Short mmCIF file of C-alpha atoms and ligand atoms in Angstrom, two decimals:
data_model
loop_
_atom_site.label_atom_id
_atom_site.label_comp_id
_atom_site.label_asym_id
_atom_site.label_seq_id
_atom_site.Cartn_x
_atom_site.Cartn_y
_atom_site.Cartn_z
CA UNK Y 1 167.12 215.52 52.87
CA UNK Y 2 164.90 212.75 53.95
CA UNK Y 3 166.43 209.41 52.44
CA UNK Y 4 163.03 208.58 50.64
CA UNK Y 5 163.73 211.65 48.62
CA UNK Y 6 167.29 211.31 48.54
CA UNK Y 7 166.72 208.37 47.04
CA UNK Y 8 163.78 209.67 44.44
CA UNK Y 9 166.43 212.30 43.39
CA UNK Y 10 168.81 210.04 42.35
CA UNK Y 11 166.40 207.52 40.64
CA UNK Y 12 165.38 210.18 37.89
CA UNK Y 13 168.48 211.85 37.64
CA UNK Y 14 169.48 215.26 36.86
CA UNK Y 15 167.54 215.86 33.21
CA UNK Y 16 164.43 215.30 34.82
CA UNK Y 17 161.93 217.49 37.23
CA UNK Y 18 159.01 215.93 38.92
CA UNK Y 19 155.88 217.29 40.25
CA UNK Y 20 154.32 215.47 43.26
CA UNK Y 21 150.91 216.33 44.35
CA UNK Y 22 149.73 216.18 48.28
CA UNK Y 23 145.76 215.26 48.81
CA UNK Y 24 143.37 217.37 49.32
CA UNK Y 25 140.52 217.84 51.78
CA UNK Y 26 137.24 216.06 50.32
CA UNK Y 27 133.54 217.29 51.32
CA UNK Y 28 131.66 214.57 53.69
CA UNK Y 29 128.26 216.69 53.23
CA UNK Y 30 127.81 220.15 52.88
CA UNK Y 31 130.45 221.97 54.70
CA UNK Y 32 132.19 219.59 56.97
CA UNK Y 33 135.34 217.53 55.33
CA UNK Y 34 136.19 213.80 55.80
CA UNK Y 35 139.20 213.23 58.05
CA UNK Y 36 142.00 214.63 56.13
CA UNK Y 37 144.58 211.16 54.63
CA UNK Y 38 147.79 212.18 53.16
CA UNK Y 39 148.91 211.09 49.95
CA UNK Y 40 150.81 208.15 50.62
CA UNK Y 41 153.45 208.87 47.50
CA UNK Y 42 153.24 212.44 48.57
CA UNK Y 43 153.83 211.45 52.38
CA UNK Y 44 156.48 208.90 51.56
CA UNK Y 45 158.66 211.07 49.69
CA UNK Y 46 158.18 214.63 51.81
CA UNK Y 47 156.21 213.60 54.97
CA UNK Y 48 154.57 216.87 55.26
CA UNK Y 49 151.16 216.43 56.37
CA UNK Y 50 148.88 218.95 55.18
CA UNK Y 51 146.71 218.98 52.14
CA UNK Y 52 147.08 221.09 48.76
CA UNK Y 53 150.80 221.03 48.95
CA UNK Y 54 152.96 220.17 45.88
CA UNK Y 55 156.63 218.94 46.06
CA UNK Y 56 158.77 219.87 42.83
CA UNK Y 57 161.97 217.80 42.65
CA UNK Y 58 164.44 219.43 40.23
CA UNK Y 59 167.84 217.32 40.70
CA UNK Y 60 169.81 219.49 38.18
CA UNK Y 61 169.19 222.22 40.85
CA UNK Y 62 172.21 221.68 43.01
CA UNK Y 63 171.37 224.22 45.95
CA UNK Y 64 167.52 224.23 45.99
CA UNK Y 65 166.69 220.37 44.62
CA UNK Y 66 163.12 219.99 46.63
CA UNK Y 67 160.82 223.30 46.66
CA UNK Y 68 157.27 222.77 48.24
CA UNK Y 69 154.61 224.84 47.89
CA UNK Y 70 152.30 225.20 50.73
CA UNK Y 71 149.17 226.75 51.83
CA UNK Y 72 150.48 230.01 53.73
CA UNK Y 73 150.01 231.12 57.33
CA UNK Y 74 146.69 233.19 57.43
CA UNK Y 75 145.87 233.71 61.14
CA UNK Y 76 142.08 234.10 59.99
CA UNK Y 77 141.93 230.65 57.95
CA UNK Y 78 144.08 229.14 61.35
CA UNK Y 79 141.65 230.42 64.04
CA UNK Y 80 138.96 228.62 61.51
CA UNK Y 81 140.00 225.73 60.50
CA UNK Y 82 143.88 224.75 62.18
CA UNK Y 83 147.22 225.45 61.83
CA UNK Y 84 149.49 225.46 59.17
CA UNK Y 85 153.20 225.02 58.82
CA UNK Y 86 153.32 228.08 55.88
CA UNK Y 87 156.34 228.30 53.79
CA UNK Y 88 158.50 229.33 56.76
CA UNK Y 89 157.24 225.85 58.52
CA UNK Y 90 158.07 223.92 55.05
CA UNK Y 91 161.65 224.57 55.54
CA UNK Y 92 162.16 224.65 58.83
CA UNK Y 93 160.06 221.85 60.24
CA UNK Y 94 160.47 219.35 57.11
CA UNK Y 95 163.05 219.60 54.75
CA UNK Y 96 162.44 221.78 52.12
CA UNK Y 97 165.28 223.51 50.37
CA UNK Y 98 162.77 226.29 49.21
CA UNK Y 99 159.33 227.08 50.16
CA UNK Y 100 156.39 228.96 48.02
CA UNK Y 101 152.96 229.86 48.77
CA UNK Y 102 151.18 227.60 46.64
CA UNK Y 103 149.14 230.77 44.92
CA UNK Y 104 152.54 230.82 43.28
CA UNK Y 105 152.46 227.58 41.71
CA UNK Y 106 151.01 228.17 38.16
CA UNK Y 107 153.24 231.40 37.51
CA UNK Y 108 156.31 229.43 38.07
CA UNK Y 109 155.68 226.87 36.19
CA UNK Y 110 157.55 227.57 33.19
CA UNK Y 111 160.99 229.01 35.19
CA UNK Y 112 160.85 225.64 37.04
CA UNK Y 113 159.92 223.20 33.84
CA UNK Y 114 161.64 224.69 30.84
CA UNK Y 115 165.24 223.09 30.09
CA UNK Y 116 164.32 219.54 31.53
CA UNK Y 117 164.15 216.53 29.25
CA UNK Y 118 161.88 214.50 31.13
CA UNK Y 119 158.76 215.55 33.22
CA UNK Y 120 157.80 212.69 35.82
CA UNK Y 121 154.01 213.47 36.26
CA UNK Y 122 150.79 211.59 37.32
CA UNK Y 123 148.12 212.45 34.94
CA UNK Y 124 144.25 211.56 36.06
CA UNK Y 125 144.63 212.21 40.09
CA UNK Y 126 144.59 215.87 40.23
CA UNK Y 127 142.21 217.37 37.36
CA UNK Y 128 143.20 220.77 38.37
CA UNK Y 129 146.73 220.34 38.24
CA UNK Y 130 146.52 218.80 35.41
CA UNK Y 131 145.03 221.31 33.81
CA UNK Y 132 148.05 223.51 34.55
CA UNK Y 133 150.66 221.14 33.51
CA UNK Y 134 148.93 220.75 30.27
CA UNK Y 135 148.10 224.76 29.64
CA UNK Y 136 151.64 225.03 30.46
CA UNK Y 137 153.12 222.80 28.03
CA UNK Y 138 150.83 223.79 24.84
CA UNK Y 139 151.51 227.21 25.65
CA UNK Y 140 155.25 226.58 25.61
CA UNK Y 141 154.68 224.04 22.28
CA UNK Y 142 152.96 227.21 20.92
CA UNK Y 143 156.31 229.44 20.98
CA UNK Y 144 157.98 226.76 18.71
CA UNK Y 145 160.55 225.95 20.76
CA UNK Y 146 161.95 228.79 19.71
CA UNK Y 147 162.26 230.51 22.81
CA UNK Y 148 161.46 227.58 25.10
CA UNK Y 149 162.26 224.56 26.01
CA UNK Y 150 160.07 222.59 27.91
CA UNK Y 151 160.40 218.43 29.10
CA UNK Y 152 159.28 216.61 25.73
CA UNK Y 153 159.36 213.10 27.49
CA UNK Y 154 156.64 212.68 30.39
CA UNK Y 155 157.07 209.97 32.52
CA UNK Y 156 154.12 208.45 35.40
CA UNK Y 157 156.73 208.52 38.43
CA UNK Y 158 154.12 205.84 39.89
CA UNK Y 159 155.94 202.49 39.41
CA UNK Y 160 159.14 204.13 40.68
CA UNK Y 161 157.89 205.46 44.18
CA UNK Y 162 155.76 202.25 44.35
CA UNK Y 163 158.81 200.20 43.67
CA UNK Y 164 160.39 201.87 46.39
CA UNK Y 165 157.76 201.64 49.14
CA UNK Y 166 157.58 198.35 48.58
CA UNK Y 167 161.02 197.83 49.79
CA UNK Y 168 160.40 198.91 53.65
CA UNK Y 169 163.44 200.43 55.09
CA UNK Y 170 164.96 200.19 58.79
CA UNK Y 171 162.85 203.14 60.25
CA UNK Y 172 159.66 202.50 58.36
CA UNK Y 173 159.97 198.20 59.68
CA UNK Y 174 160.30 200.13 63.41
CA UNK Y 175 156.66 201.86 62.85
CA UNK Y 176 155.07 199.38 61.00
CA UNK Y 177 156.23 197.40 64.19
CA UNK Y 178 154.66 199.58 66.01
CA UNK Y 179 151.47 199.90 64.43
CA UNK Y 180 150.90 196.01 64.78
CA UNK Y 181 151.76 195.90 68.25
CA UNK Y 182 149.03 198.22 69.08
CA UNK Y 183 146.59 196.50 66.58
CA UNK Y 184 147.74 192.97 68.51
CA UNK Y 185 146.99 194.90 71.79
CA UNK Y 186 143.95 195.87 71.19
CA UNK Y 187 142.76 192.21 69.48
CA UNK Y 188 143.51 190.89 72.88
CA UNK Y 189 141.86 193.70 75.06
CA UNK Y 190 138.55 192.65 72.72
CA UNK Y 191 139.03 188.76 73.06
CA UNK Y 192 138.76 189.49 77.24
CA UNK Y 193 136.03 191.75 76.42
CA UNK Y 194 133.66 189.65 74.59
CA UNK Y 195 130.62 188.19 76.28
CA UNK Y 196 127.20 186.94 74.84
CA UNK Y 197 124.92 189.89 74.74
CA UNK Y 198 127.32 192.35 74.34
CA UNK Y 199 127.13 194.29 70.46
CA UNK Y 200 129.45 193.97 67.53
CA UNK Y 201 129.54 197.65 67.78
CA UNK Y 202 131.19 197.90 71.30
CA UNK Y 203 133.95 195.67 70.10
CA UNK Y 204 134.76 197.99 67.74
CA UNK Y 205 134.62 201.00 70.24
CA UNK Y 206 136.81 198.65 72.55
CA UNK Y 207 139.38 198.27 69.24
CA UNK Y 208 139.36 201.67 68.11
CA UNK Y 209 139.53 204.14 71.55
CA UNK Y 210 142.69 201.55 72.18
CA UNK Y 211 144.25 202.11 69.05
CA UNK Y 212 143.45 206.18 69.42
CA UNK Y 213 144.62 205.65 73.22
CA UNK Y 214 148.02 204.27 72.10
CA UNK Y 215 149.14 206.83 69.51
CA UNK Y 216 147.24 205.76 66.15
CA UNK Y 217 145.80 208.23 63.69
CA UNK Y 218 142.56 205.36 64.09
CA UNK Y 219 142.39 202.23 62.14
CA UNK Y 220 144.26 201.63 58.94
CA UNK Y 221 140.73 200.60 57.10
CA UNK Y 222 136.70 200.06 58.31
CA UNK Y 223 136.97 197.24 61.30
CA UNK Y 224 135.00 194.38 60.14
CA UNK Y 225 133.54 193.04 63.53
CA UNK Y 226 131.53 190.44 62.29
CA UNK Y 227 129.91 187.54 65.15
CA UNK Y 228 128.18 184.70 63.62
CA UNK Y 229 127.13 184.14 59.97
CA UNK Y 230 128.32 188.23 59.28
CA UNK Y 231 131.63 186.39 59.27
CA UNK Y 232 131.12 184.73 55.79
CA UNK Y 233 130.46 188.65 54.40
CA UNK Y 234 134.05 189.50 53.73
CA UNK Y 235 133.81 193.39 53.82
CA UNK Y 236 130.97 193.55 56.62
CA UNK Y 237 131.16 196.97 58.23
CA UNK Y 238 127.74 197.36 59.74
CA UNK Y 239 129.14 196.43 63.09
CA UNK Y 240 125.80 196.48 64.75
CA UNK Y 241 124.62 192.94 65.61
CA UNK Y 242 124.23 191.29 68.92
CA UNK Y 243 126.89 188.90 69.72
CA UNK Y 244 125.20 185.37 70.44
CA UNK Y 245 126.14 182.77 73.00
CA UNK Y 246 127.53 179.37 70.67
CA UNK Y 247 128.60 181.96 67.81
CA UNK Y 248 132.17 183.08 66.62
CA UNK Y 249 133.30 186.14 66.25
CA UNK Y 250 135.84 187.34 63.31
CA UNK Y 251 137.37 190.73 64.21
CA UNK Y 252 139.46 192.59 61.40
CA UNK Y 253 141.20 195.52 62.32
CA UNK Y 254 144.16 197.63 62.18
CA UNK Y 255 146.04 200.58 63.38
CA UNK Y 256 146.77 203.79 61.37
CA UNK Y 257 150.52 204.42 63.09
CA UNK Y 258 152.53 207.12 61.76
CA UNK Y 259 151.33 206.86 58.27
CA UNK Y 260 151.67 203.32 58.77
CA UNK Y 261 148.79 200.73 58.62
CA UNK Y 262 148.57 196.81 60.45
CA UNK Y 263 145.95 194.27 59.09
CA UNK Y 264 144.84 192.09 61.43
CA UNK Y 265 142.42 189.14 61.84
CA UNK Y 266 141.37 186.94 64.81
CA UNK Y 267 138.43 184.93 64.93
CA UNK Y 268 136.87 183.69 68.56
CA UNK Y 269 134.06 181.88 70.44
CA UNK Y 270 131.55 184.70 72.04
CA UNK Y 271 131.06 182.29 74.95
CA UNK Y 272 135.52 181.60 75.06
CA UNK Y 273 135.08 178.52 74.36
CA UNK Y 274 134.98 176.90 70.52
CA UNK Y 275 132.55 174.38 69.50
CA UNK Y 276 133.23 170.82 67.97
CA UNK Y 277 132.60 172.14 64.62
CA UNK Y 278 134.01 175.48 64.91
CA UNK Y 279 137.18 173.75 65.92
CA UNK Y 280 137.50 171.74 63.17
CA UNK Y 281 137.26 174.67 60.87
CA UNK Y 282 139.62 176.62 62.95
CA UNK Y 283 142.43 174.37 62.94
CA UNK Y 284 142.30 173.76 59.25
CA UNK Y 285 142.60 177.77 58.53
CA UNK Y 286 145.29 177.82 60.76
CA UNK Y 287 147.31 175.29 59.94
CA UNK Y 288 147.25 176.64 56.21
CA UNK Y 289 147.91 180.27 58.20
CA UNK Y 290 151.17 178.58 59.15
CA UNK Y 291 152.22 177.05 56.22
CA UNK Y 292 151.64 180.04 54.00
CA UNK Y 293 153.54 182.05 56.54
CA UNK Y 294 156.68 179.69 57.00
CA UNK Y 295 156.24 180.23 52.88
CA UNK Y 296 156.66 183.99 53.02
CA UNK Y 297 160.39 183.83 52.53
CA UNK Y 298 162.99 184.59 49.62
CA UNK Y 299 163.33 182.30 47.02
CA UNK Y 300 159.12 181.38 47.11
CA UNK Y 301 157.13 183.64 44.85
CA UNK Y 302 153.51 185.59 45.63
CA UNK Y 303 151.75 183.02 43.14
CA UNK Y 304 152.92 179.81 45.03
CA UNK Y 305 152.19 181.19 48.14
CA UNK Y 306 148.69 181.48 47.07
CA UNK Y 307 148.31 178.28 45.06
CA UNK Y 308 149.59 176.13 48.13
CA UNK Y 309 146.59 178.13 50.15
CA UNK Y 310 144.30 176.66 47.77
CA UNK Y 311 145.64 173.33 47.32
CA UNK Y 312 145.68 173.14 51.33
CA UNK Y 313 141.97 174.67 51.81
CA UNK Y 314 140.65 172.37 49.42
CA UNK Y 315 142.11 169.54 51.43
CA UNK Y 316 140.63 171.27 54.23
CA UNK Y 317 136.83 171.66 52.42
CA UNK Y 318 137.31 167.79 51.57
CA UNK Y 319 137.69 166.85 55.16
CA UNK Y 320 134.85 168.20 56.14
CA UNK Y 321 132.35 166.80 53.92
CA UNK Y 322 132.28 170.43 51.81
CA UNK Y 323 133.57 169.12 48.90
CA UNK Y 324 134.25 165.72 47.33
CA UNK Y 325 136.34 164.67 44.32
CA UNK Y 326 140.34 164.72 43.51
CA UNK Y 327 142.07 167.54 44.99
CA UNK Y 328 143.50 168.45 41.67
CA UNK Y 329 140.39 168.60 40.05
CA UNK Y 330 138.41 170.36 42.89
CA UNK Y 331 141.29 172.93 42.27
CA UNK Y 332 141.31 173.11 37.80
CA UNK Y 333 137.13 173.96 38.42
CA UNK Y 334 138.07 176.11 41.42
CA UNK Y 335 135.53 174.58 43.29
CA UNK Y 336 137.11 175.88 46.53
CA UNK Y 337 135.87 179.50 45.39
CA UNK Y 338 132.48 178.79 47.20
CA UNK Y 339 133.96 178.67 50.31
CA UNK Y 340 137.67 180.34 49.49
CA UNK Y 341 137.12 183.36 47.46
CA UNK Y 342 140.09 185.61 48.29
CA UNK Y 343 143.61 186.30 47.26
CA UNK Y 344 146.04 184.79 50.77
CA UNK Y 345 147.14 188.24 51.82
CA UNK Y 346 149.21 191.30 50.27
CA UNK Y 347 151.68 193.71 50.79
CA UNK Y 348 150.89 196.32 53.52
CA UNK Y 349 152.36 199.49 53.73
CA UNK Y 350 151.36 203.46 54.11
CA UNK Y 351 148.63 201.71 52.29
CA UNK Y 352 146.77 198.36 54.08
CA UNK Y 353 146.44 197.11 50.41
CA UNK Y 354 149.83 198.61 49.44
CA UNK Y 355 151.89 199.62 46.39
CA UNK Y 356 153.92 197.64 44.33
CA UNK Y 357 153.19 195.23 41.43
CA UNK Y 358 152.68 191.48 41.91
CA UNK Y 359 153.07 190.63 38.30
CA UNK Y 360 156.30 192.38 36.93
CA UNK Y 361 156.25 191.10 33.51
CA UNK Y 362 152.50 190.78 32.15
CA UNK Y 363 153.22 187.23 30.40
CA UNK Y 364 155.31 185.95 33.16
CA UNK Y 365 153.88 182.61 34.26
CA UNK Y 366 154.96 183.15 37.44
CA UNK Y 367 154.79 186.46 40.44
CA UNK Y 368 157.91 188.07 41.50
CA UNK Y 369 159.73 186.23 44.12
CA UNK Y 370 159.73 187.56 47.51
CA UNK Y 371 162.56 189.67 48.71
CA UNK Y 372 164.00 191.01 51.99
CA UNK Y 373 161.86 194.60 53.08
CA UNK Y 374 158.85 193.51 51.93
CA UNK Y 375 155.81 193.02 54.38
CA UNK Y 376 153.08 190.95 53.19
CA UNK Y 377 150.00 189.99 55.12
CA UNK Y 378 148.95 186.52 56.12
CA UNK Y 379 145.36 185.33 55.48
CA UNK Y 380 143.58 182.79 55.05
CA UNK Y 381 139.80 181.75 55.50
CA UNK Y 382 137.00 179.82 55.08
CA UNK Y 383 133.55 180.89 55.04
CA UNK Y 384 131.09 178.92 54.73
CA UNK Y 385 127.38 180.38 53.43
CA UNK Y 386 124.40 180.07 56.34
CA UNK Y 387 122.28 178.55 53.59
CA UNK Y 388 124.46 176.14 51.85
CA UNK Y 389 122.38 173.14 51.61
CA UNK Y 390 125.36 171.36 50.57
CA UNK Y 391 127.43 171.85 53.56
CA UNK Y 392 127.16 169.84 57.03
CA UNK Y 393 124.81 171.55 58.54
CA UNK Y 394 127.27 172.24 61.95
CA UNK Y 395 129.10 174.46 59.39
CA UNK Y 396 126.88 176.26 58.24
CA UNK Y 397 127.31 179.95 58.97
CA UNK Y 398 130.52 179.79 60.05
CA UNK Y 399 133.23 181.92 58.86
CA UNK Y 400 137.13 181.87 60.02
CA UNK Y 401 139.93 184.03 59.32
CA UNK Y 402 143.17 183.97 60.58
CA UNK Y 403 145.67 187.27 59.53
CA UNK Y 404 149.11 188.29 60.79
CA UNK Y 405 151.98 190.93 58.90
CA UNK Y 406 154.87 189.20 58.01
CA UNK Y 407 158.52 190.93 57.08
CA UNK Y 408 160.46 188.88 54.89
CA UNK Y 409 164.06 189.11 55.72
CA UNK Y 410 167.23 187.55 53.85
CA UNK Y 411 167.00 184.48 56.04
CA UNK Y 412 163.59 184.01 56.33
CA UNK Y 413 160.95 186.59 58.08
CA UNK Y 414 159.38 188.05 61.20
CA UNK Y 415 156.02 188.05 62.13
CA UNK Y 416 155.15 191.51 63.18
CA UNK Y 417 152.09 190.51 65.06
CA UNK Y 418 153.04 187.18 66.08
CA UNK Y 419 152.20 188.92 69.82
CA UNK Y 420 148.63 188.73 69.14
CA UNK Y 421 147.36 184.76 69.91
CA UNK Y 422 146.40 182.29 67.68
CA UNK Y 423 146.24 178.88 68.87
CA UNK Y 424 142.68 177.83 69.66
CA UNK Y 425 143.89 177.21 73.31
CA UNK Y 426 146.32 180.05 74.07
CA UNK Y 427 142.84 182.43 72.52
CA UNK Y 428 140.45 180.24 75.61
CA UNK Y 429 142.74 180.64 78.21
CA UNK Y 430 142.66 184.26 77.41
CA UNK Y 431 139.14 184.80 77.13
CA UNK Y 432 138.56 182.63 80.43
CA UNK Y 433 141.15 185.22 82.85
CA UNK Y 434 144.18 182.71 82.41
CA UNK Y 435 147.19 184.44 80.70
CA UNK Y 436 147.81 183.22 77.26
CA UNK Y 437 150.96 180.63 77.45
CA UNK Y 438 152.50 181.31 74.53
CA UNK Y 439 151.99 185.10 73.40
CA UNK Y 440 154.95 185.35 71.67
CA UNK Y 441 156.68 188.60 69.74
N1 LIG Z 1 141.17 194.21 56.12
C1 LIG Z 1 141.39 194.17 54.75
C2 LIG Z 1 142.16 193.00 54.36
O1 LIG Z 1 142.38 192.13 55.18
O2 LIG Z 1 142.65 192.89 53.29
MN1 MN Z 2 142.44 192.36 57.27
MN1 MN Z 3 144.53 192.01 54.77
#
């Protein structure tokens, strides 16, 4: 059994059954689908990779503990729309102890429910399923116990499997290792591909056919390829400007590896070389991308991390004529907001924004502390609006970004992209045919 499971299994124990739902295929227009994207709790505990599956995890069930019901072979639906593993594929191929079509689902219900204590459940994902799970237990409340016994306690298994991914193992560090290699590949391949004229839309081609070249699904989220002032829009996905001589460009993108996503950032002069004023700004976000990085260890928490972001950026904004006042009172207005308006990174996973709870105890003053497994992005910015009458006017319009993936390990932690250059030199020397001098792993 894979160990996610194995794992799972034991965390609920033997008086409890869960029911864990795959995706399922959702309608772009008419009759063509979306690409198809696993559930990651599904995918993290089974790894099976089709849609309309469901996993039932019965621990008390010594012999046949994972049964997964599965969309059968049907050469007719195959020839149509692809292949499928069918139930003889669910066992052989991934794991399963037993393997149903999933037709079979609702009639089993009650053999594979009653007797359990505890039902661990997600209601409010699947409205169909749900339906099931709750026609099967008011049917079952109906007989009066008398003659059946189904869970009485239901449980969201959620915060469990969350918990868990959160805490990266071994094997899932090697492909998230993976994933941010190619995404640090492929930020280099577009910083000696940029040139003034060129479209924020061929930068993204350049990004994605690498990371689709190289083994990724595609990207772990929407690229945001933004050159000049689309750089201060913090989600832009249009990705169709023209890239102008004297402007920067801020290029977010990651890989979709195995399941596994990378979250990158890099922000560079169109022309290769940086400005006056866009170096100014650079350095600042960077040095604060270092010092919130070297503070991604044990022992530091998730809230400090961010608060020492802010406290830095807003001695950043102060040196460059954005703001003026006390630092400590620039920070108890948030004044940095205008020009700071994000959190300083978060965990990354299956998921870019990934599971697992920040706050574990809703009054706590502070965030949990950091612990060895988890991987936490690095990120940092400043953007700074093209019509912001009260900025310098060389800032205006200029937004910077600096993000790398960082593993925190029981001595400290590893940057998974550190491979991808950062220093305002080592990114000119690249952009200009010299090899980078420091492109470290
Ligand atoms: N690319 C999404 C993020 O950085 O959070
Ligand atoms: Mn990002
Ligand atoms: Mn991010």
């Amino acid at each position: 059994m894979r160990k996610q499971l194995k794992n799972f299994v034991e965390a609920i124990g033997t008086d409890a059954i869960a029911i864990i739902p795959a995706a399922h295929e959702v309608t772009r227009s008419y009759d063509t689908e979306f690409k198809f994207h696993q559930d990651p709790d599904f995918y993290y505990l089974t790894g099976f990779p089709e849609p309309d599956a469901i996993a039932v995890i019965a621990p008390s069930n010594k012999k046949n503990p994972y049964t997964l019901f599965v969309r059968p072979r049907d050469p007719l639906m195959e020839t149509w729309y692809g292949r499928r593993e069918g139930v003889e594929g669910a066992v052989k191929n991934h794991g399963a102890d037993k393997a149903l079509p999933i037709e079979k689902f609702e009639s089993e219900l009650a053999k594979m429910l009653d007797g359990h204590e505890k039902l661990y459940y997600r209601f409010g994902v699947d409205n169909k399923l749900d339906q099931q799970i709750l026609q099967y237990l008011s049917g079952q409340r109906f007989k009066r116990l008398k003659t059946a016994y189904p869970p009485h306690t239901i449980i969201d298994p959620t915060i469990l499997i969350h918990e868990m991914r959160l805490h990266k193992t071994d094997g899932e560090v090697k492909l998230m290792q993976k994933s941010a290699d190619i995404a640090a590949e492929a930020h280099v391949l577009a910083m000696q591909s940029t040139k003034p004229g060129m479209n924020e839309s061929q930068i993204e081609a350049i990004i994605e056919h690498y990371f689709r070249m190289n083994g990724a699904a595609g990207v772990s989220y929407n690229s945001i390829i933004g050159g000049g002032a689309n750089a201060t829009i913090l989600h832009y996905v249009e990705n169709n400007a023209p890239l102008k001589d004297g402007d920067l460009l801020l290029v977010d993108a990651g890989a979709h590896y195995k399941g596994y996503a990378s979250d990158i950032t890099r922000t560079f002069p169109v022309s290769g070389k940086f400005t006056k004023p866009q170096r100014e700004v650079y350095d600042i976000v960077l040095d604060v991308e270092i010092a919130c990085l070297e503070a991604t260890k044990k022992g530091n928490t998730v809230k400090q991390r961010h608060e020492l972001s802010i406290e830095l950026l807003t001695e950043g904004m102060k040196q460059l004529g954005l703001l003026k006042g006390k630092t400590k009172d620039l920070i108890k207005k948030k004044a940095f907001m205008k020009y700071y308006m994000h959190g300083v990174g978060h965990y990354l996973g299956l998921d870019v924004h990934d599971a697992g709870r920040y706050f574990t105890d809703p009054k706590a003053k502070n965030s949990r502390p950091f612990e060895a497994g988890m991987v936490l992005t690095v990120e940092p910015g400043l953007y700074i609006p093209p019509d912001d009458k009260n900025a310098p006017s060389k800032y205006r319009g200029i937004g910077i970004r600096i993000e790398d993936d960082v593993l925190v390990t029981e001595d400290g932690n590893v940057n998974l992209t550190a491979s991808c250059p950062k220093q305002a030199e080592e990114i000119e020397e690249l952009m200009n045919g010299r090899q980078a001098k420091s492109g470290k792993k």
